[in-house]
């Protein structure tokens, strides 16, 4: 005798008909996203005000969705208490870390302890190694409130990565970084994501960075899904016109990598 198959919970991070916003206003409108898999970097794309930060805040539990759900391997993320969620999910907001008078090393140590309050001891050499990998070992004994914007952003990444989350939510983590560090950080995030099987969702404005460094892309427009899949399938002249209101080409460079080239503005965006 065969039994009817029990529905298997979706694995990975899934967003299902999520509506969320501020006050009575919904920013996310019944947003559904195909499940994001472990070991993959997903670029979260969309124009200013489309709801990218709102989505990350909802996934991080900072705002409560009005409807729908977000789940991690079938576990409803929106119903976890703070402690439980903090063990699974790390969120790095768009604003830079507060300029507290703490040394870089100490601030990463505090972050490591915050995610695992039960730990008897923190792996101090792991902090050294992470600062080294991020290229900021020389700043370990500097005070946070005396760092540049880009340096603070790198410390924020160290604070996020030292917690070894399952889900890494980064809101525009490259915004203050120079070209060299942008490349360095994206490569490091890809390595960490693969090695530790993280689910990394990263808000990026630079579509060329998404084409080069992301495994997948999710594009949202006015709080709803516009496209999801391979970056090259999501970032197209049609989606750039419809979502960003620009006339653009996506062309292969001399090494065969795709590049976005903006030629002008759409007459009637949207
Ligand atoms: N704290 C807030 N209170 C009220 N409205 C907000 C707040 N934060 C964002 N919004 C509004 O929500 C919409 C989406 O914002 P956001 O998610 O930050 O967009 P994105 O990150 O894609 O640029 C915008 O119209 C913005 O004005
Ligand atoms: Mg934002």
mmCIF file of C-alpha atoms and ligand atoms in Angstrom:
data_model
loop_
_atom_site.group_PDB
_atom_site.id
_atom_site.type_symbol
_atom_site.label_atom_id
_atom_site.label_comp_id
_atom_site.label_asym_id
_atom_site.label_seq_id
_atom_site.Cartn_x
_atom_site.Cartn_y
_atom_site.Cartn_z
ATOM 1 C CA UNK A 1 0.000 0.000 0.000
ATOM 2 C CA UNK A 2 1.344 3.422 -0.880
ATOM 3 C CA UNK A 3 0.900 6.410 1.347
ATOM 4 C CA UNK A 4 0.171 9.804 -0.092
ATOM 5 C CA UNK A 5 3.429 11.757 -0.007
ATOM 6 C CA UNK A 6 3.622 14.247 2.813
ATOM 7 C CA UNK A 7 4.389 17.725 1.525
ATOM 8 C CA UNK A 8 8.101 18.273 2.056
ATOM 9 C CA UNK A 9 8.953 21.691 3.453
ATOM 10 C CA UNK A 10 10.844 23.854 0.986
ATOM 11 C CA UNK A 11 14.567 23.782 1.728
ATOM 12 C CA UNK A 12 16.569 26.990 1.801
ATOM 13 C CA UNK A 13 15.188 30.459 2.371
ATOM 14 C CA UNK A 14 11.743 30.895 0.888
ATOM 15 C CA UNK A 15 9.529 33.974 0.777
ATOM 16 C CA UNK A 16 5.877 33.304 0.238
ATOM 17 C CA UNK A 17 3.260 36.006 -0.452
ATOM 18 C CA UNK A 18 4.902 38.365 2.017
ATOM 19 C CA UNK A 19 3.261 41.717 2.661
ATOM 20 C CA UNK A 20 5.055 44.116 4.955
ATOM 21 C CA UNK A 21 5.627 47.814 5.420
ATOM 22 C CA UNK A 22 5.435 50.677 7.849
ATOM 23 C CA UNK A 23 2.238 51.714 9.583
ATOM 24 C CA UNK A 24 -0.670 50.951 7.290
ATOM 25 C CA UNK A 25 1.344 51.247 4.124
ATOM 26 C CA UNK A 26 2.480 47.990 2.502
ATOM 27 C CA UNK A 27 5.852 48.278 0.809
ATOM 28 C CA UNK A 28 6.129 44.581 -0.035
ATOM 29 C CA UNK A 29 2.998 43.397 -1.799
ATOM 30 C CA UNK A 30 2.471 39.659 -1.782
ATOM 31 C CA UNK A 31 6.127 39.147 -2.554
ATOM 32 C CA UNK A 32 7.125 35.565 -3.347
ATOM 33 C CA UNK A 33 10.666 34.507 -4.134
ATOM 34 C CA UNK A 34 11.746 31.033 -5.263
ATOM 35 C CA UNK A 35 13.781 29.370 -2.498
ATOM 36 C CA UNK A 36 17.381 30.529 -2.143
ATOM 37 C CA UNK A 37 19.793 27.635 -1.771
ATOM 38 C CA UNK A 38 22.658 27.120 0.660
ATOM 39 C CA UNK A 39 26.086 27.842 -0.785
ATOM 40 C CA UNK A 40 24.855 30.522 -3.174
ATOM 41 C CA UNK A 41 25.248 34.286 -3.271
ATOM 42 C CA UNK A 42 22.043 35.948 -4.408
ATOM 43 C CA UNK A 43 22.091 39.585 -5.504
ATOM 44 C CA UNK A 44 18.958 41.482 -4.444
ATOM 45 C CA UNK A 45 18.333 44.115 -7.111
ATOM 46 C CA UNK A 46 15.790 46.844 -7.695
ATOM 47 C CA UNK A 47 15.598 50.624 -7.946
ATOM 48 C CA UNK A 48 15.591 53.029 -4.998
ATOM 49 C CA UNK A 49 12.489 52.599 -2.905
ATOM 50 C CA UNK A 50 11.514 49.232 -4.400
ATOM 51 C CA UNK A 51 11.565 47.526 -0.993
ATOM 52 C CA UNK A 52 14.980 45.823 -0.834
ATOM 53 C CA UNK A 53 15.838 47.081 2.660
ATOM 54 C CA UNK A 54 12.294 46.425 3.813
ATOM 55 C CA UNK A 55 12.614 42.802 2.697
ATOM 56 C CA UNK A 56 15.877 42.330 4.582
ATOM 57 C CA UNK A 57 14.378 43.944 7.692
ATOM 58 C CA UNK A 58 11.386 41.594 7.479
ATOM 59 C CA UNK A 59 13.682 38.569 7.112
ATOM 60 C CA UNK A 60 15.774 39.812 10.039
ATOM 61 C CA UNK A 61 12.663 40.178 12.204
ATOM 62 C CA UNK A 62 12.937 43.959 12.560
ATOM 63 C CA UNK A 63 9.532 44.502 11.021
ATOM 64 C CA UNK A 64 6.666 42.092 11.324
ATOM 65 C CA UNK A 65 5.036 41.026 8.063
ATOM 66 C CA UNK A 66 1.333 41.719 7.831
ATOM 67 C CA UNK A 67 0.723 38.626 5.726
ATOM 68 C CA UNK A 68 2.585 35.715 4.228
ATOM 69 C CA UNK A 69 5.698 34.026 5.514
ATOM 70 C CA UNK A 70 9.399 33.586 5.173
ATOM 71 C CA UNK A 71 10.850 30.214 6.016
ATOM 72 C CA UNK A 72 14.248 28.652 6.489
ATOM 73 C CA UNK A 73 14.177 24.932 5.688
ATOM 74 C CA UNK A 74 10.478 25.025 6.426
ATOM 75 C CA UNK A 75 10.894 26.828 9.777
ATOM 76 C CA UNK A 76 8.793 30.013 9.898
ATOM 77 C CA UNK A 77 11.343 32.804 10.348
ATOM 78 C CA UNK A 78 8.740 35.424 11.125
ATOM 79 C CA UNK A 79 7.696 33.541 14.258
ATOM 80 C CA UNK A 80 11.096 32.851 15.803
ATOM 81 C CA UNK A 81 12.029 34.733 18.925
ATOM 82 C CA UNK A 82 15.008 37.070 18.800
ATOM 83 C CA UNK A 83 17.473 34.634 20.301
ATOM 84 C CA UNK A 84 16.580 31.842 17.923
ATOM 85 C CA UNK A 85 16.610 34.096 14.911
ATOM 86 C CA UNK A 86 19.985 35.553 15.884
ATOM 87 C CA UNK A 87 21.481 32.064 15.766
ATOM 88 C CA UNK A 88 20.336 31.570 12.186
ATOM 89 C CA UNK A 89 20.267 35.009 10.611
ATOM 90 C CA UNK A 90 22.752 37.869 10.548
ATOM 91 C CA UNK A 91 21.718 41.215 9.106
ATOM 92 C CA UNK A 92 24.049 44.045 8.230
ATOM 93 C CA UNK A 93 22.043 47.245 7.760
ATOM 94 C CA UNK A 94 22.623 49.864 5.093
ATOM 95 C CA UNK A 95 23.887 52.397 7.625
ATOM 96 C CA UNK A 96 27.452 51.981 8.798
ATOM 97 C CA UNK A 97 28.107 50.552 12.277
ATOM 98 C CA UNK A 98 27.806 53.092 15.073
ATOM 99 C CA UNK A 99 31.041 54.898 15.758
ATOM 100 C CA UNK A 100 31.527 53.550 19.249
ATOM 101 C CA UNK A 101 34.810 54.018 21.068
ATOM 102 C CA UNK A 102 35.861 50.390 20.829
ATOM 103 C CA UNK A 103 38.830 48.823 19.099
ATOM 104 C CA UNK A 104 38.141 46.891 15.912
ATOM 105 C CA UNK A 105 39.233 43.581 17.433
ATOM 106 C CA UNK A 106 37.056 44.107 20.519
ATOM 107 C CA UNK A 107 34.033 44.988 18.422
ATOM 108 C CA UNK A 108 34.331 41.732 16.449
ATOM 109 C CA UNK A 109 34.791 39.844 19.722
ATOM 110 C CA UNK A 110 31.581 41.409 21.072
ATOM 111 C CA UNK A 111 29.760 40.337 17.889
ATOM 112 C CA UNK A 112 31.049 36.760 18.225
ATOM 113 C CA UNK A 113 29.854 36.593 21.839
ATOM 114 C CA UNK A 114 26.484 38.125 21.005
ATOM 115 C CA UNK A 115 25.631 35.282 18.645
ATOM 116 C CA UNK A 116 26.625 32.563 21.064
ATOM 117 C CA UNK A 117 26.067 33.707 24.621
ATOM 118 C CA UNK A 118 26.533 30.148 25.891
ATOM 119 C CA UNK A 119 30.038 29.804 24.479
ATOM 120 C CA UNK A 120 32.658 29.399 27.179
ATOM 121 C CA UNK A 121 35.337 30.966 25.079
ATOM 122 C CA UNK A 122 35.648 32.739 21.784
ATOM 123 C CA UNK A 123 38.108 31.517 19.173
ATOM 124 C CA UNK A 124 40.426 34.551 19.216
ATOM 125 C CA UNK A 125 42.735 33.337 16.419
ATOM 126 C CA UNK A 126 39.628 33.019 14.217
ATOM 127 C CA UNK A 127 39.091 36.772 14.642
ATOM 128 C CA UNK A 128 42.698 37.430 13.601
ATOM 129 C CA UNK A 129 42.273 35.204 10.543
ATOM 130 C CA UNK A 130 39.040 36.882 9.517
ATOM 131 C CA UNK A 131 40.519 40.386 9.828
ATOM 132 C CA UNK A 132 43.454 39.146 7.763
ATOM 133 C CA UNK A 133 41.152 37.745 5.077
ATOM 134 C CA UNK A 134 39.227 41.014 4.935
ATOM 135 C CA UNK A 135 42.478 42.935 4.554
ATOM 136 C CA UNK A 136 42.038 44.909 7.783
ATOM 137 C CA UNK A 137 44.399 43.082 10.166
ATOM 138 C CA UNK A 138 46.425 46.294 10.421
ATOM 139 C CA UNK A 139 43.355 48.035 11.886
ATOM 140 C CA UNK A 140 42.780 45.501 14.709
ATOM 141 C CA UNK A 141 43.860 47.901 17.444
ATOM 142 C CA UNK A 142 42.409 51.043 15.876
ATOM 143 C CA UNK A 143 39.302 52.637 17.343
ATOM 144 C CA UNK A 144 36.087 52.283 15.322
ATOM 145 C CA UNK A 145 35.249 55.955 15.719
ATOM 146 C CA UNK A 146 38.496 56.911 13.992
ATOM 147 C CA UNK A 147 37.978 54.808 10.851
ATOM 148 C CA UNK A 148 36.920 55.873 7.369
ATOM 149 C CA UNK A 149 33.488 54.904 6.039
ATOM 150 C CA UNK A 150 34.901 52.077 3.958
ATOM 151 C CA UNK A 151 36.976 50.742 6.843
ATOM 152 C CA UNK A 152 33.889 50.762 9.090
ATOM 153 C CA UNK A 153 31.988 48.850 6.423
ATOM 154 C CA UNK A 154 34.705 46.168 6.390
ATOM 155 C CA UNK A 155 34.521 45.912 10.195
ATOM 156 C CA UNK A 156 30.748 45.523 9.878
ATOM 157 C CA UNK A 157 31.357 42.579 7.535
ATOM 158 C CA UNK A 158 33.805 41.049 10.013
ATOM 159 C CA UNK A 159 31.168 41.384 12.763
ATOM 160 C CA UNK A 160 28.645 39.635 10.523
ATOM 161 C CA UNK A 161 30.900 36.815 9.290
ATOM 162 C CA UNK A 162 32.376 35.928 12.705
ATOM 163 C CA UNK A 163 28.907 34.867 13.803
ATOM 164 C CA UNK A 164 28.761 32.044 11.219
ATOM 165 C CA UNK A 165 25.081 32.445 10.428
ATOM 166 C CA UNK A 166 23.079 30.184 8.131
ATOM 167 C CA UNK A 167 21.581 33.227 6.444
ATOM 168 C CA UNK A 168 23.632 36.333 5.711
ATOM 169 C CA UNK A 169 21.637 39.464 4.832
ATOM 170 C CA UNK A 170 23.820 42.349 3.677
ATOM 171 C CA UNK A 171 22.322 45.706 2.695
ATOM 172 C CA UNK A 172 24.590 47.483 0.201
ATOM 173 C CA UNK A 173 27.812 46.206 1.799
ATOM 174 C CA UNK A 174 29.954 47.719 -0.970
ATOM 175 C CA UNK A 175 28.561 51.261 -0.860
ATOM 176 C CA UNK A 176 31.612 52.838 0.814
ATOM 177 C CA UNK A 177 34.302 50.594 -0.682
ATOM 178 C CA UNK A 178 36.820 51.380 -3.400
ATOM 179 C CA UNK A 179 37.106 49.173 -6.495
ATOM 180 C CA UNK A 180 39.813 46.994 -5.009
ATOM 181 C CA UNK A 181 37.871 46.263 -1.805
ATOM 182 C CA UNK A 182 34.607 45.771 -3.719
ATOM 183 C CA UNK A 183 36.200 42.961 -5.696
ATOM 184 C CA UNK A 184 37.984 41.590 -2.634
ATOM 185 C CA UNK A 185 34.803 41.551 -0.521
ATOM 186 C CA UNK A 186 32.657 39.932 -3.213
ATOM 187 C CA UNK A 187 35.243 37.211 -3.743
ATOM 188 C CA UNK A 188 35.490 36.618 0.000
ATOM 189 C CA UNK A 189 31.697 36.488 0.353
ATOM 190 C CA UNK A 190 31.502 33.904 -2.423
ATOM 191 C CA UNK A 191 34.210 31.801 -0.752
ATOM 192 C CA UNK A 192 32.596 32.011 2.700
ATOM 193 C CA UNK A 193 29.188 31.245 1.233
ATOM 194 C CA UNK A 194 30.444 28.124 -0.551
ATOM 195 C CA UNK A 195 32.702 26.848 2.238
ATOM 196 C CA UNK A 196 30.129 27.221 5.002
ATOM 197 C CA UNK A 197 26.980 26.591 2.952
ATOM 198 C CA UNK A 198 25.551 30.021 3.769
ATOM 199 C CA UNK A 199 22.475 31.492 2.161
ATOM 200 C CA UNK A 200 23.717 34.964 1.261
ATOM 201 C CA UNK A 201 21.312 37.672 0.111
ATOM 202 C CA UNK A 202 23.134 40.852 -0.794
ATOM 203 C CA UNK A 203 21.676 44.159 -1.929
ATOM 204 C CA UNK A 204 23.798 45.454 -4.803
ATOM 205 C CA UNK A 205 23.366 48.596 -6.866
ATOM 206 C CA UNK A 206 26.111 47.814 -9.335
ATOM 207 C CA UNK A 207 24.572 45.399 -11.811
ATOM 208 C CA UNK A 208 27.986 44.593 -13.267
ATOM 209 C CA UNK A 209 29.130 43.389 -9.844
ATOM 210 C CA UNK A 210 26.012 41.223 -9.685
ATOM 211 C CA UNK A 211 26.718 39.798 -13.157
ATOM 212 C CA UNK A 212 30.303 39.013 -12.219
ATOM 213 C CA UNK A 213 30.014 37.786 -8.629
ATOM 214 C CA UNK A 214 26.507 36.533 -7.853
ATOM 215 C CA UNK A 215 25.265 32.996 -8.430
ATOM 216 C CA UNK A 216 21.682 34.175 -8.678
ATOM 217 C CA UNK A 217 19.739 37.409 -8.826
ATOM 218 C CA UNK A 218 16.355 38.504 -7.541
ATOM 219 C CA UNK A 219 14.945 41.737 -8.973
ATOM 220 C CA UNK A 220 12.083 43.481 -7.237
ATOM 221 C CA UNK A 221 9.975 46.367 -8.458
ATOM 222 C CA UNK A 222 7.436 48.268 -6.363
ATOM 223 C CA UNK A 223 7.479 45.592 -3.701
ATOM 224 C CA UNK A 224 6.808 42.651 -6.019
ATOM 225 C CA UNK A 225 9.020 40.139 -7.773
ATOM 226 C CA UNK A 226 10.082 41.076 -11.286
ATOM 227 C CA UNK A 227 12.518 38.247 -11.941
ATOM 228 C CA UNK A 228 14.644 35.566 -10.314
ATOM 229 C CA UNK A 229 17.276 33.233 -11.676
ATOM 230 C CA UNK A 230 20.735 33.370 -13.175
ATOM 231 C CA UNK A 231 21.977 36.987 -13.104
ATOM 232 C CA UNK A 232 22.301 37.039 -16.894
ATOM 233 C CA UNK A 233 18.684 35.941 -17.271
ATOM 234 C CA UNK A 234 17.415 38.550 -14.814
ATOM 235 C CA UNK A 235 19.517 41.542 -15.914
ATOM 236 C CA UNK A 236 18.323 42.168 -19.454
ATOM 237 C CA UNK A 237 17.540 45.230 -21.595
ATOM 238 C CA UNK A 238 13.840 44.484 -21.058
ATOM 239 C CA UNK A 239 14.064 44.337 -17.251
ATOM 240 C CA UNK A 240 16.314 47.418 -17.140
ATOM 241 C CA UNK A 241 13.725 49.325 -19.145
ATOM 242 C CA UNK A 242 10.718 48.085 -17.183
ATOM 243 C CA UNK A 243 12.206 48.275 -13.683
ATOM 244 C CA UNK A 244 14.911 50.964 -13.820
ATOM 245 C CA UNK A 245 13.492 53.082 -16.646
ATOM 246 C CA UNK A 246 16.720 53.074 -18.623
ATOM 247 C CA UNK A 247 17.599 52.130 -22.164
ATOM 248 C CA UNK A 248 20.500 49.781 -21.785
ATOM 249 C CA UNK A 249 22.486 47.115 -23.564
ATOM 250 C CA UNK A 250 23.939 43.992 -22.001
ATOM 251 C CA UNK A 251 27.002 43.066 -24.031
ATOM 252 C CA UNK A 252 29.860 40.624 -23.710
ATOM 253 C CA UNK A 253 33.226 42.259 -23.031
ATOM 254 C CA UNK A 254 36.435 41.129 -24.720
ATOM 255 C CA UNK A 255 36.674 38.336 -22.125
ATOM 256 C CA UNK A 256 33.129 37.223 -22.705
ATOM 257 C CA UNK A 257 31.723 38.618 -19.446
ATOM 258 C CA UNK A 258 28.430 40.474 -19.612
ATOM 259 C CA UNK A 259 28.398 44.204 -18.965
ATOM 260 C CA UNK A 260 25.511 46.636 -18.621
ATOM 261 C CA UNK A 261 25.839 49.821 -20.684
ATOM 262 C CA UNK A 262 23.243 52.531 -20.151
ATOM 263 C CA UNK A 263 22.474 54.624 -23.244
ATOM 264 C CA UNK A 264 19.608 56.766 -22.040
ATOM 265 C CA UNK A 265 16.360 57.023 -20.157
ATOM 266 C CA UNK A 266 13.099 55.417 -21.127
ATOM 267 C CA UNK A 267 10.507 57.938 -22.275
ATOM 268 C CA UNK A 268 7.801 56.317 -20.209
ATOM 269 C CA UNK A 269 9.433 54.326 -17.394
ATOM 270 C CA UNK A 270 7.588 51.419 -15.879
HETATM 271 N N1 LIG B 1 11.036 53.538 8.492
HETATM 272 C C1 LIG B 1 10.206 53.809 7.469
HETATM 273 N N2 LIG B 1 8.987 54.371 7.677
HETATM 274 C C2 LIG B 1 8.149 54.627 6.654
HETATM 275 N N3 LIG B 1 8.424 54.350 5.370
HETATM 276 C C3 LIG B 1 9.599 53.797 5.094
HETATM 277 C C4 LIG B 1 10.555 53.496 6.124
HETATM 278 N N4 LIG B 1 11.644 52.918 5.549
HETATM 279 C C5 LIG B 1 11.385 52.887 4.224
HETATM 280 N N5 LIG B 1 10.164 53.404 3.951
HETATM 281 C C6 LIG B 1 9.539 53.497 2.617
HETATM 282 O O1 LIG B 1 9.435 52.196 2.071
HETATM 283 C C7 LIG B 1 9.713 52.202 0.683
HETATM 284 C C8 LIG B 1 10.778 51.169 0.383
HETATM 285 O O2 LIG B 1 11.970 51.515 1.083
HETATM 286 P P1 LIG B 1 13.240 50.580 1.117
HETATM 287 O O3 LIG B 1 12.830 49.198 1.439
HETATM 288 O O4 LIG B 1 14.208 51.240 2.015
HETATM 289 O O5 LIG B 1 13.721 50.667 -0.408
HETATM 290 P P2 LIG B 1 15.108 50.240 -1.072
HETATM 291 O O6 LIG B 1 15.969 49.645 -0.016
HETATM 292 O O7 LIG B 1 14.743 49.298 -2.160
HETATM 293 O O8 LIG B 1 15.687 51.513 -1.637
HETATM 294 C C9 LIG B 1 10.111 53.625 0.327
HETATM 295 O O9 LIG B 1 9.011 54.261 -0.293
HETATM 296 C C10 LIG B 1 10.430 54.250 1.651
HETATM 297 O O10 LIG B 1 10.120 55.611 1.649
HETATM 298 MG MG1 LIG B 2 17.762 50.229 0.811
#
